[in-house]
Short mmCIF file of C-alpha atoms in Angstrom, two decimals:
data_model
loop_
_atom_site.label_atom_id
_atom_site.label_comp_id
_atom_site.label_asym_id
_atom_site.label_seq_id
_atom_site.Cartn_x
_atom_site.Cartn_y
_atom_site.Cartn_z
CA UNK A 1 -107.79 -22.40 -49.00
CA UNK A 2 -104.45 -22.49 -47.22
CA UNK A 3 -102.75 -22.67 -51.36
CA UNK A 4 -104.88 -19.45 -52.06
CA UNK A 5 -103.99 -18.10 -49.18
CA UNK A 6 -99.98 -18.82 -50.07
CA UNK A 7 -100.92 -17.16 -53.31
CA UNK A 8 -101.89 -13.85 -51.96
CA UNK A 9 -98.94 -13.47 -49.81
CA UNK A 10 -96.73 -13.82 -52.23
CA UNK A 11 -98.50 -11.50 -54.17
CA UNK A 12 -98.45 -9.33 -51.26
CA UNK A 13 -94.46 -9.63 -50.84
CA UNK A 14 -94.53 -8.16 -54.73
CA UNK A 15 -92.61 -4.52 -55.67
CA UNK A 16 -95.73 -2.35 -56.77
CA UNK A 17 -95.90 1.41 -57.17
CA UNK A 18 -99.78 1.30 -55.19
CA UNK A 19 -100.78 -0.01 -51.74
CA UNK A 20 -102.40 -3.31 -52.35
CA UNK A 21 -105.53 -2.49 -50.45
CA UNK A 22 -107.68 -5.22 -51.39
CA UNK A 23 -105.69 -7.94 -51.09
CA UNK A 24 -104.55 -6.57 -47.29
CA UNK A 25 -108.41 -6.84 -46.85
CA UNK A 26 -108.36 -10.30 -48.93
CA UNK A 27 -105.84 -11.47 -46.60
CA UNK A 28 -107.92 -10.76 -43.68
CA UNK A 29 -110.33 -13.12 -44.24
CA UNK A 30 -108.29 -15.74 -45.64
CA UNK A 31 -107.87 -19.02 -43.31
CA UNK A 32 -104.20 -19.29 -42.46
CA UNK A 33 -101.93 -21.85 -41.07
CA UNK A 34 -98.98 -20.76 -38.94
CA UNK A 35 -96.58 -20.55 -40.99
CA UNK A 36 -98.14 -18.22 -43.32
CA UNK A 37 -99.00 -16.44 -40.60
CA UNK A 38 -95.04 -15.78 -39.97
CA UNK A 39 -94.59 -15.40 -43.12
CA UNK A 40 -97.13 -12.58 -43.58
CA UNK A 41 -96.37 -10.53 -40.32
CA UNK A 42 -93.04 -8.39 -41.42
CA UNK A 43 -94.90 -7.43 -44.55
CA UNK A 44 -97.89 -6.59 -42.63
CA UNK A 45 -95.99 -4.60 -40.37
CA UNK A 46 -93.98 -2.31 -43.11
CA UNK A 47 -97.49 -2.10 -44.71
CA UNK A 48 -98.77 -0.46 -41.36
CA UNK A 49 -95.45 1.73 -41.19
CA UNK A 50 -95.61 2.96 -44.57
CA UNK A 51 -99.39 3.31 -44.81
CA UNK A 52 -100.42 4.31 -41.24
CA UNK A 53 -100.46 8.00 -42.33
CA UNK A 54 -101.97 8.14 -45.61
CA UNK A 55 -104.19 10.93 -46.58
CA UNK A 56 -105.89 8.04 -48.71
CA UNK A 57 -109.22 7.04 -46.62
CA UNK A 58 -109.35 3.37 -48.50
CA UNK A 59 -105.77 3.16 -47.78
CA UNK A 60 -106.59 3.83 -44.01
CA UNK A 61 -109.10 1.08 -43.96
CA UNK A 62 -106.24 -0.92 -44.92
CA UNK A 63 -104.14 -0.06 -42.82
CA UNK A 64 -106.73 -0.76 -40.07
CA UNK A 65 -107.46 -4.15 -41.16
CA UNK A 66 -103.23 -4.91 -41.31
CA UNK A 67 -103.30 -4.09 -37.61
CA UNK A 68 -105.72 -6.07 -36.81
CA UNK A 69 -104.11 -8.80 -38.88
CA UNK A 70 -100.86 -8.38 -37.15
CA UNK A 71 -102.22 -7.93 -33.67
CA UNK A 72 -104.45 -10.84 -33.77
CA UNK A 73 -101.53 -13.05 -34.75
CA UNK A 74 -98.73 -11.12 -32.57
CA UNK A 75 -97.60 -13.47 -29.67
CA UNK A 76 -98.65 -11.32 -26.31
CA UNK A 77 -95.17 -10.61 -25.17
CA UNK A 78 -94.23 -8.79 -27.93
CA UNK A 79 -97.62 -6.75 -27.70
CA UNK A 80 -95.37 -3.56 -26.70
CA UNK A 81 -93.71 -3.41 -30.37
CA UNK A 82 -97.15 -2.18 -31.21
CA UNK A 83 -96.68 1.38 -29.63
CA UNK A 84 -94.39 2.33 -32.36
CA UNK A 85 -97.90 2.72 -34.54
CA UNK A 86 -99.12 5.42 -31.70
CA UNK A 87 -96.19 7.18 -31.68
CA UNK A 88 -96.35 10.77 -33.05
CA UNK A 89 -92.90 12.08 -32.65
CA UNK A 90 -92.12 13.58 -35.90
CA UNK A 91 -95.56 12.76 -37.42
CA UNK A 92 -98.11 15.50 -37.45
CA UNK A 93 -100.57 12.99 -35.75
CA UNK A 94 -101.76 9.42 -35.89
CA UNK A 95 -105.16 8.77 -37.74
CA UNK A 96 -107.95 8.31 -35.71
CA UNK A 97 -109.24 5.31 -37.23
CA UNK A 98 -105.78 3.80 -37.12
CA UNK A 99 -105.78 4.72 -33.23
CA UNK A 100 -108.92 3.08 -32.72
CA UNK A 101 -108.19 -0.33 -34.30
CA UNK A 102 -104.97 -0.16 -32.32
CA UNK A 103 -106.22 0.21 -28.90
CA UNK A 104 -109.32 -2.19 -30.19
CA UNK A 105 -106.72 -4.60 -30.84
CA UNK A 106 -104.70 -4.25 -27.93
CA UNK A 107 -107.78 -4.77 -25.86
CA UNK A 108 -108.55 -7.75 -27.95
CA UNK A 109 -105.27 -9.14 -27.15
CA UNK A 110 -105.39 -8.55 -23.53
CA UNK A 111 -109.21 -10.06 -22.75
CA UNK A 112 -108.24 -13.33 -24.44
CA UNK A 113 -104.39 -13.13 -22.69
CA UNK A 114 -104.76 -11.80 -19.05
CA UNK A 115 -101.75 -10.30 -18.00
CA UNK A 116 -99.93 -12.14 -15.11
CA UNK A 117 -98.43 -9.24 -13.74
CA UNK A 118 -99.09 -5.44 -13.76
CA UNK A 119 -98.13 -2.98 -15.76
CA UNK A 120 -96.03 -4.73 -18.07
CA UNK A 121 -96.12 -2.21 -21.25
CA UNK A 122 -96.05 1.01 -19.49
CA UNK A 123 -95.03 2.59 -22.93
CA UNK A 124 -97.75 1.27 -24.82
CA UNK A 125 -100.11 2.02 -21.70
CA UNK A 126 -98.55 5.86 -21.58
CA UNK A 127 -99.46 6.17 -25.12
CA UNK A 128 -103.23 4.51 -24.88
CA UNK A 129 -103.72 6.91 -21.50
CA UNK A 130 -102.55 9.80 -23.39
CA UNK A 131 -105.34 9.27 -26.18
CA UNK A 132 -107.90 8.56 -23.42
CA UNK A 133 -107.12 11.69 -21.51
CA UNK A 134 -107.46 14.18 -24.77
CA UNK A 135 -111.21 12.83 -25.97
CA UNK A 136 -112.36 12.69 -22.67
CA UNK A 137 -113.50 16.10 -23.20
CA UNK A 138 -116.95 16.90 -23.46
CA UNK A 139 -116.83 18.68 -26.75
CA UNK A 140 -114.23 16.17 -28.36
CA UNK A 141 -116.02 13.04 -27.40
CA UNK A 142 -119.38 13.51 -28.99
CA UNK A 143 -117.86 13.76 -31.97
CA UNK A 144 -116.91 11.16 -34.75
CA UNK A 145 -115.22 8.29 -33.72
CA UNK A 146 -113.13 10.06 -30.13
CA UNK A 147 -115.72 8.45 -27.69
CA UNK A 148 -115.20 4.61 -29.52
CA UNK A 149 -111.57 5.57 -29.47
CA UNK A 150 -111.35 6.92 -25.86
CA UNK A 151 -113.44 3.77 -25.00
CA UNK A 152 -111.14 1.28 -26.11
CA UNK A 153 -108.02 2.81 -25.09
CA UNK A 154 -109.45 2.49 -21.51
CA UNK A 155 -110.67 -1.07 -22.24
CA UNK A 156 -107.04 -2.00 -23.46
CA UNK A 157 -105.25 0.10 -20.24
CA UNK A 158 -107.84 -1.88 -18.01
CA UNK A 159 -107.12 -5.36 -19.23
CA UNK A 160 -103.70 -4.87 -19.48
CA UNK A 161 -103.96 -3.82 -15.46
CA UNK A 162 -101.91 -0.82 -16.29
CA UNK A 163 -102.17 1.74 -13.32
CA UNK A 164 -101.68 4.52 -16.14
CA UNK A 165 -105.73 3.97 -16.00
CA UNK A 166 -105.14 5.89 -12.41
CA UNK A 167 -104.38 9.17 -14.35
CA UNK A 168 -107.85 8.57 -16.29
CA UNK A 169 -110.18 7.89 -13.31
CA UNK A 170 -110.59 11.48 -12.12
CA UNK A 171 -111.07 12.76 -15.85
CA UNK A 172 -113.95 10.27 -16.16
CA UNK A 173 -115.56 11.25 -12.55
CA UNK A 174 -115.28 14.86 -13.88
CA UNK A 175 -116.49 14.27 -17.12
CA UNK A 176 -120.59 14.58 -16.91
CA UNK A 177 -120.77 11.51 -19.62
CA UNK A 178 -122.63 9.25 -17.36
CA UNK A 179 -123.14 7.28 -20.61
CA UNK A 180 -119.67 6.64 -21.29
CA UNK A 181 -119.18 5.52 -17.75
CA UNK A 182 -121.96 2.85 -18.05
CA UNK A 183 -121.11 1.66 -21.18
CA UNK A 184 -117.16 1.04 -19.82
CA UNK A 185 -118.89 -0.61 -17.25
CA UNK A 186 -121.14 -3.40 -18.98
CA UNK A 187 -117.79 -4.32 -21.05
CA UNK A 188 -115.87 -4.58 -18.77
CA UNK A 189 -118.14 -6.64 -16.33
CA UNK A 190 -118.12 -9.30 -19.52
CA UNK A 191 -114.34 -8.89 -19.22
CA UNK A 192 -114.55 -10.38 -15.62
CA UNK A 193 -117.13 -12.57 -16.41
CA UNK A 194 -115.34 -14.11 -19.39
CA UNK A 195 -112.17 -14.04 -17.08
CA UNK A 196 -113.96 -16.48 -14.13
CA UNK A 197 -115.32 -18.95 -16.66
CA UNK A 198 -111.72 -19.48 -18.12
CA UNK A 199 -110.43 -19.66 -14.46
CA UNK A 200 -108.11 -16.45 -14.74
CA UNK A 201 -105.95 -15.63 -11.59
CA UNK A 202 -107.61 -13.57 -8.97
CA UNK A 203 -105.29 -11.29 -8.93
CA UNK A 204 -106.18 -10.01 -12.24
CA UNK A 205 -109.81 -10.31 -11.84
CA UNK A 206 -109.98 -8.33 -9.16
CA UNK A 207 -107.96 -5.21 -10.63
CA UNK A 208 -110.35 -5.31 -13.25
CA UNK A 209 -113.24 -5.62 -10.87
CA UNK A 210 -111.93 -2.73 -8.39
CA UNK A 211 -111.88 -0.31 -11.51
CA UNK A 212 -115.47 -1.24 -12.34
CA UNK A 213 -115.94 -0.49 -8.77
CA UNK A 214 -114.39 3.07 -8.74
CA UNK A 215 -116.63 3.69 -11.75
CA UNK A 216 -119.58 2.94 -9.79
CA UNK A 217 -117.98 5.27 -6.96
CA UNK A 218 -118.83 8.40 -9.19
CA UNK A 219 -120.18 10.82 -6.88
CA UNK A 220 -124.58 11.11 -8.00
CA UNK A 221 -124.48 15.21 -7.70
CA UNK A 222 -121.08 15.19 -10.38
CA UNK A 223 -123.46 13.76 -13.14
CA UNK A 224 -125.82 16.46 -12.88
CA UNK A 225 -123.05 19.62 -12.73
CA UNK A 226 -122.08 21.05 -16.36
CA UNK A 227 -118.12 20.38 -16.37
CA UNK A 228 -115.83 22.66 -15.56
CA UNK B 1 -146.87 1.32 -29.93
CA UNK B 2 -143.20 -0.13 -29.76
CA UNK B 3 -143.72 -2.43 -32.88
CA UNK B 4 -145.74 -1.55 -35.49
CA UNK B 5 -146.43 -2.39 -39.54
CA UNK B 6 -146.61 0.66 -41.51
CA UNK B 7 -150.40 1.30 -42.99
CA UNK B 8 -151.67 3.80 -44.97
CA UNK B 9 -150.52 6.63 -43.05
CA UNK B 10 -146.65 7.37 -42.01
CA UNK B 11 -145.31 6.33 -38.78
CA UNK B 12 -142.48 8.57 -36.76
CA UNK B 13 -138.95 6.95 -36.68
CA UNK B 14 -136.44 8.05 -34.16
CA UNK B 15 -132.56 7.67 -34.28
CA UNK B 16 -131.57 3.92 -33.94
CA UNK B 17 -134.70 2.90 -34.09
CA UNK B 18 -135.52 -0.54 -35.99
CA UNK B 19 -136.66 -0.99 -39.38
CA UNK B 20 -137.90 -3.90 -41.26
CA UNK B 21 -138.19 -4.53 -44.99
CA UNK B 22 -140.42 -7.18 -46.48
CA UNK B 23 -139.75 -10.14 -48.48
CA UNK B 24 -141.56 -9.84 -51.93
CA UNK B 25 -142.44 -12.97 -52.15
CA UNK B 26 -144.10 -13.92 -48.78
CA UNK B 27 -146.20 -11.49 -47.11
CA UNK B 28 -145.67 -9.66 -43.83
CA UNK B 29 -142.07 -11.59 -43.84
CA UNK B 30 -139.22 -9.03 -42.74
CA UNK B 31 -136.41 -10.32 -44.38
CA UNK B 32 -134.07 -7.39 -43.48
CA UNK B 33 -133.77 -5.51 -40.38
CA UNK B 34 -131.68 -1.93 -39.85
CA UNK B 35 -131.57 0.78 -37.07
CA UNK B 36 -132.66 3.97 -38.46
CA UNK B 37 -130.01 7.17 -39.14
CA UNK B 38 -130.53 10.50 -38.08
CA UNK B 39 -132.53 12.80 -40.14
CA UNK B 40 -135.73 10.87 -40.70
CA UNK B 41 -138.88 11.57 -38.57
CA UNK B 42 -141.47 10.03 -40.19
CA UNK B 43 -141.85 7.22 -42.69
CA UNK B 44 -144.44 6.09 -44.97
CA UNK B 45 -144.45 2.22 -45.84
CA UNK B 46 -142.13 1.41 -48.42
CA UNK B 47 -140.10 4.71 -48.60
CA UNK B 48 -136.80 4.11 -48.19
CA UNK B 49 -135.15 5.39 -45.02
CA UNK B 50 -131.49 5.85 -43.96
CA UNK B 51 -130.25 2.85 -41.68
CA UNK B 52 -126.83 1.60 -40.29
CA UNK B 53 -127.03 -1.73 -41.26
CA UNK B 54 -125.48 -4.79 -41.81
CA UNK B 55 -126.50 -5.25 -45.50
CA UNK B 56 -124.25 -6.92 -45.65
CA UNK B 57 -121.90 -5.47 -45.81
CA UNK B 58 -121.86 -3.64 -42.55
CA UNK B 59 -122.89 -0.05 -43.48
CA UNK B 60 -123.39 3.48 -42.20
CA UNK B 61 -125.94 5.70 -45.02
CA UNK B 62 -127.04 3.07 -46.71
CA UNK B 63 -130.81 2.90 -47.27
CA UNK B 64 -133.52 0.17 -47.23
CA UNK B 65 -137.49 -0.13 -47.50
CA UNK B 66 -139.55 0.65 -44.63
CA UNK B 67 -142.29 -1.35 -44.14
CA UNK B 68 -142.02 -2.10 -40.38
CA UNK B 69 -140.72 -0.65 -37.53
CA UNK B 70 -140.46 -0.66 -33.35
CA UNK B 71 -139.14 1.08 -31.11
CA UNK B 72 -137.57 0.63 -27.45
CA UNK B 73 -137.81 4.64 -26.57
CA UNK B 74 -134.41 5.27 -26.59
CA UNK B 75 -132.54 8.16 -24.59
CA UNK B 76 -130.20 10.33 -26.15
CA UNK B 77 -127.63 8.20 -23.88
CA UNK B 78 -128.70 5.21 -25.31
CA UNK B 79 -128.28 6.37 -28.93
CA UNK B 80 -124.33 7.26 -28.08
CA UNK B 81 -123.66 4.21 -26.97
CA UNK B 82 -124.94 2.32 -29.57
CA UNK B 83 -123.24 5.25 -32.28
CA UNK B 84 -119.83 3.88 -29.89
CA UNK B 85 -121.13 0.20 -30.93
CA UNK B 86 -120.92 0.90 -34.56
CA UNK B 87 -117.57 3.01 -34.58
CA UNK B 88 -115.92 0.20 -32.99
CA UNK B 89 -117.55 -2.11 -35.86
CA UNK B 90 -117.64 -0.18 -39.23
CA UNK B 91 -114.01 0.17 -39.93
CA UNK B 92 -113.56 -3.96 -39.79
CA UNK B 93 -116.64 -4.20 -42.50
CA UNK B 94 -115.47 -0.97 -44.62
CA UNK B 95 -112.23 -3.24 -45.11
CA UNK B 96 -114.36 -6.55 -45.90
CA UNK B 97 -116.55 -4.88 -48.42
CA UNK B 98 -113.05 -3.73 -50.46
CA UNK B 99 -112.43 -7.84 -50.36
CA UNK B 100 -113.76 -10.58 -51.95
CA UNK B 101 -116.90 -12.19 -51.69
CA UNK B 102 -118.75 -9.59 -50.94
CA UNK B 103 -120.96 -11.99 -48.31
CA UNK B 104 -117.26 -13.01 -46.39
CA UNK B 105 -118.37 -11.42 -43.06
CA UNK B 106 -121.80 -12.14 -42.85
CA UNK B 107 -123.49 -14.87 -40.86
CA UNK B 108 -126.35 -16.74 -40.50
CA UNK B 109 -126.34 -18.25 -37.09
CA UNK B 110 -124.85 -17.61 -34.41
CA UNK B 111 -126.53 -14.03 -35.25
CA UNK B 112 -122.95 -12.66 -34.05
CA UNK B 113 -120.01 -14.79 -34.42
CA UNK B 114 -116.20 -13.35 -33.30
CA UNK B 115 -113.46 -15.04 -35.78
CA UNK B 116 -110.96 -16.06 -33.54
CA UNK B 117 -106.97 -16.08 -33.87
CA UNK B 118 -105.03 -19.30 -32.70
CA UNK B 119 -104.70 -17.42 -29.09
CA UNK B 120 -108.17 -16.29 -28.55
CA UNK B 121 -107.91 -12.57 -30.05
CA UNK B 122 -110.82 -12.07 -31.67
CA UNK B 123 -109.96 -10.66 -34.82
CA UNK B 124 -113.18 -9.30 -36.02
CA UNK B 125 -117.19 -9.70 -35.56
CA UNK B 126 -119.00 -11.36 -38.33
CA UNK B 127 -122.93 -10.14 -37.90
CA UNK B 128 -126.10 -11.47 -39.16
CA UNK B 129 -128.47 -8.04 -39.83
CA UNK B 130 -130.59 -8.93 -36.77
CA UNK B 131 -127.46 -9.86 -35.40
CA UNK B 132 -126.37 -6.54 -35.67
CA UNK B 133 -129.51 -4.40 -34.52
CA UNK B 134 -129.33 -6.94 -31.09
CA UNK B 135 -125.74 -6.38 -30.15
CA UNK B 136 -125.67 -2.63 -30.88
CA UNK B 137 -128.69 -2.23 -28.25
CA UNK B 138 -127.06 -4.22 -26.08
CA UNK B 139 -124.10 -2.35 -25.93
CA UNK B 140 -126.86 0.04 -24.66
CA UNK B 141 -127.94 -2.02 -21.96
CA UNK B 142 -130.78 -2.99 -23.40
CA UNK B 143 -132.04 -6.63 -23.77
CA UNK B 144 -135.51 -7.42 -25.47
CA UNK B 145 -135.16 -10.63 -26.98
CA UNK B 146 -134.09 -13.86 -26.31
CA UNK B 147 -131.34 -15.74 -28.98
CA UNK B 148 -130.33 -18.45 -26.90
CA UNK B 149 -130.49 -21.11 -29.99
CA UNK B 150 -131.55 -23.90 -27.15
CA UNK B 151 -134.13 -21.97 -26.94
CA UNK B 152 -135.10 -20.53 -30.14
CA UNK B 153 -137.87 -22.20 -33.12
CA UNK B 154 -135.90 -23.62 -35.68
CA UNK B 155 -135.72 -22.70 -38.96
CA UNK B 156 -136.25 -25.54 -42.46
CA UNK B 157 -133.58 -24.35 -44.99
CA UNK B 158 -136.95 -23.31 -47.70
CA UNK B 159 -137.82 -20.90 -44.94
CA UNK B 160 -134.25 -19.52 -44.72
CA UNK B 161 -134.38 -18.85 -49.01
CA UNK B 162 -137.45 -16.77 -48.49
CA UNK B 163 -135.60 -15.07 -45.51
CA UNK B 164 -132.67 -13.72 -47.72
CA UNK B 165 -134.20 -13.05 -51.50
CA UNK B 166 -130.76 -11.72 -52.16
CA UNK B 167 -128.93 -14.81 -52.02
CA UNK B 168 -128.90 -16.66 -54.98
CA UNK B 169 -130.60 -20.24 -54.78
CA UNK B 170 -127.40 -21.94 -56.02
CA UNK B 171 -125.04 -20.37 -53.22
CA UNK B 172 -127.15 -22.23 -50.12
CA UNK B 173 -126.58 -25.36 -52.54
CA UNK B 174 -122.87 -24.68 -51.88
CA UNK B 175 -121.97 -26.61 -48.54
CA UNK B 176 -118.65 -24.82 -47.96
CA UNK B 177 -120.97 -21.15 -48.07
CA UNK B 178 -123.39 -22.66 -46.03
CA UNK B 179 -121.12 -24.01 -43.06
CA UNK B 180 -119.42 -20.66 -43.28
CA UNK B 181 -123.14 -19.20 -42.53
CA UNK B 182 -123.87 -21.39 -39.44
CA UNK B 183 -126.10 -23.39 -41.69
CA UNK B 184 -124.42 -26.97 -41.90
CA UNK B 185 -125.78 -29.87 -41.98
CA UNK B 186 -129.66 -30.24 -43.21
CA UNK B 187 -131.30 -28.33 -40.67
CA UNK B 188 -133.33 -26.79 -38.91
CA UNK B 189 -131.48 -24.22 -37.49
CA UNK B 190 -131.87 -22.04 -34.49
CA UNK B 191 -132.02 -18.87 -36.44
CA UNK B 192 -132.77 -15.69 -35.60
CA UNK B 193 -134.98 -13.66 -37.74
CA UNK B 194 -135.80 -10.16 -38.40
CA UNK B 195 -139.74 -10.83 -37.50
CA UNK B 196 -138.70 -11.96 -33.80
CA UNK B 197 -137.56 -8.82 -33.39
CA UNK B 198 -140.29 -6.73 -33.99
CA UNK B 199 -142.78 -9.54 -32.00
CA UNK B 200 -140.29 -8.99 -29.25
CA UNK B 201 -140.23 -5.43 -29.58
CA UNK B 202 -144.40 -5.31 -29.38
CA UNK B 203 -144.24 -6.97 -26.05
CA UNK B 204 -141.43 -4.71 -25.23
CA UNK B 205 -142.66 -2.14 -22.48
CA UNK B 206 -140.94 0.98 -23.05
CA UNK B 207 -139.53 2.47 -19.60
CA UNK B 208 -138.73 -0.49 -18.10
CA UNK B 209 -135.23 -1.84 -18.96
CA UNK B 210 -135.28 -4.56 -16.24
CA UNK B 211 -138.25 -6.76 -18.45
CA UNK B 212 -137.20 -9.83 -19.11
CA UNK B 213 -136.23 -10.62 -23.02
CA UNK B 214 -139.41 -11.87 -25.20
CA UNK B 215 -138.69 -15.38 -26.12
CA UNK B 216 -139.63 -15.88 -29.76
CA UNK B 217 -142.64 -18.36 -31.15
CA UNK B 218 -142.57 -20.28 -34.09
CA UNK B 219 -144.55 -18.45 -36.37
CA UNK B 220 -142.95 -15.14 -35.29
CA UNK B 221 -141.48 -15.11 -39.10
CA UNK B 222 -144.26 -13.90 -39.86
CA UNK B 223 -145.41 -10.25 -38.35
CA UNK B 224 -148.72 -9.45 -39.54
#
């Protein structure tokens, strides 16, 4: 496996006219050692910056699965590089399926390495709040993917004990979703439970837990009001 | 009725429902198990219904035969959350299907199974179909059967064959495909199958979240 896996990053690291789709999706499920895994970041990442826009929907899928590739493998201090993706200054807009596999990654990244301190990617926090505040809108997050999207980028701002998640809380009292609000809750209470069987600090725990908490605060009479 | 075989007359289907498809060879064995799409109301046994599924691959609009179903009564809330489950899922299995083998991200056993980077990030979710139909209602909060493998019947490799007629014979001779499936070793395996599901789902009391998970029976392969 590993000398296959050599095989298709060199032929990833080839000149070619076309975005290699299938073998970034090849790649994905190919076991690899350390070294190729350094060896196949860079490329993964100027695949991402090329292809993160693509009017192509296969070539989106891509995309996806070379974030996911890259974030998975991406050392946790170096996590913040990843907000260049979210960025839209001078793009027309980032894909939603290419935000959603970022903030699923990031959130990834974060419930298997707890962050010892807070807020320590207020950038890539700003940017993950920012998508959470637009689809928490009633009429934007029953449709497509927003509410998956909006859910993750609060799972992600959560782990990563960002208090950007602060500027979300009231939006998501005020939102009449009780749904949303229960489903954030039963992840995140495996968050916390996953956190005290791998003997996590308390510290970080208990941010986690307090949010949960301040979900559960939601006033009863709000869920029954049409929003504003 | 929350779990029911389809008989002569059609039976109503709601969103997310489940859906079972028979093996050809044995009868009333559900080899395959999907949660029913929008748009279908009523199904007649064998008519092919719109599912999300994991086929594999993981799908949205993809189709399969009816010939059981159940049912845990679920709210409109319920449905969102598990339509959440499989937007945060599909995009990982649209990019698997574009690879090669086309069976890469399925699994046998565990019935769910995260692949793991060297730090922990889990990099994606490899799903069995039942595997798939249990964690999107969970997501949902809802919890009707028990796959604790401690706990579970095992399951003798012939019975696993009959369980997936799509695999060819020769690829469960293959030890490398069959560790990748859960399946090492001879066996038995604790293995969850789609006719647990709709056993569970009969004792399943619809209104009442709190029961506790059915435990599956050996036997339960089989849901007459």
């Amino acid at each position: 496996m590993p000398e296959k896996s050599k095989n298709l990053i060199s032929e990833f690291d080839k000149p070619r006219d076309a975005a290699p789709v299938a073998l970034i999706c090849d790649l994905e499920l190919a076991n690899l050692d350390q070294p190729q895994h350094a060896a196949l970041g860079p490329l993964l990442w100027q695949y991402i910056r090329v292809h993160r826009d693509s009017n192509d929907p296969a070539v989106l899928i891509a995309a996806g699965s070379a974030i996911r590739q890259y974030i998975a493998a991406l050392d946790v201090d170096k996590i913040g590089s990843v907000t260049e993706i979210l960025i839209t200054e001078g793009r027309v807009g980032v894909p939603l399926e290419i935000e959603l596999e970022t903030a699923k990654m990031v959130f990834r990244k974060f419930s298997a390495n707890p962050p010892a301190v807070r807020n320590s990617e207020p950038q890539l926090a700003k940017e993950l709040a920012a998508r959470a505040a637009a689809y928490l809108d009633e009429h934007v997050l029953r449709r497509g993917q927003f509410a998956a999207a909006a859910m993750l980028a609060i799972q992600a701002m959560v782990t990563m004990r960002s208090d950007s998640i602060n500027d979300i809380l009231p939006r998501l009292h005020a939102s009449h979703f009780s749904w949303f609000r229960g489903q954030l809750r039963r992840r995140l209470e495996k968050v916390v439970t996953a956190w005290r069987r791998r003997d996590v600090p308390e510290d970080a725990i208990a941010d986690v837990a307090n949010f949960i908490n301040q979900l559960k605060a939601d006033p009863v009479e709000k869920l029954c009001q049409p929003s504003a | 009725m929350p779990a029911q075989r389809i008989g002569s007359g059609s039976v109503a289907l709601a969103q997310y429902d489940l859906v079972g498809s028979d093996s050809r060879s044995v009868v009333n064995f559900p080899c395959h198990a999907g949660l029913a799409e929008p748009g279908t109301n009523a199904v007649s046994r064998g008519e092919r219904v719109t599912v999300a599924h994991m086929g594999p691959p993981l799908s949205v609009g993809g189709n399969m035969a009816a010939d059981a179903v159940g049912t845990v009564g679920l709210t409109a809330d319920e449905a969102k959350q598990i339509g959440v489950f499989i937007d945060e899922h599909i995009n990982e299995h649209r990019a698997h299907t574009m690879a090669t083998p086309a069976y890469a991200s399925y699994v046998v056993r565990p019935r769910a199974r995260p692949e793991l980077a060297a730090d922990g990030t889990t990099k994606y979710f490899r799903f069995s179909c039942v595997g798939f139909a249990i964690e999107a209602y969970r997501d949902a909060g809802i919890d009707f059967v028990v796959t604790d493998e401690h706990r579970l019947p095992t399951v003798p490799l012939d019975c696993l064959i009959k369980a997936y007629p799509a695999i060819p014979l020769s690829n469960w001779g293959r030890l490398n495909t069959r560790y990748n499936w859960g399946c090492d070793g001879p066996g038995p395996w604790p293995t969850m199958l789609p006719g647990y599901l709709f056993h569970a789902l009969d004792h399943f009391v619809i209104g009442d979240r709190a029961a506790p998970p059915y435990l599956p029976q050996l036997g339960d392969e089989i849901f007459p």
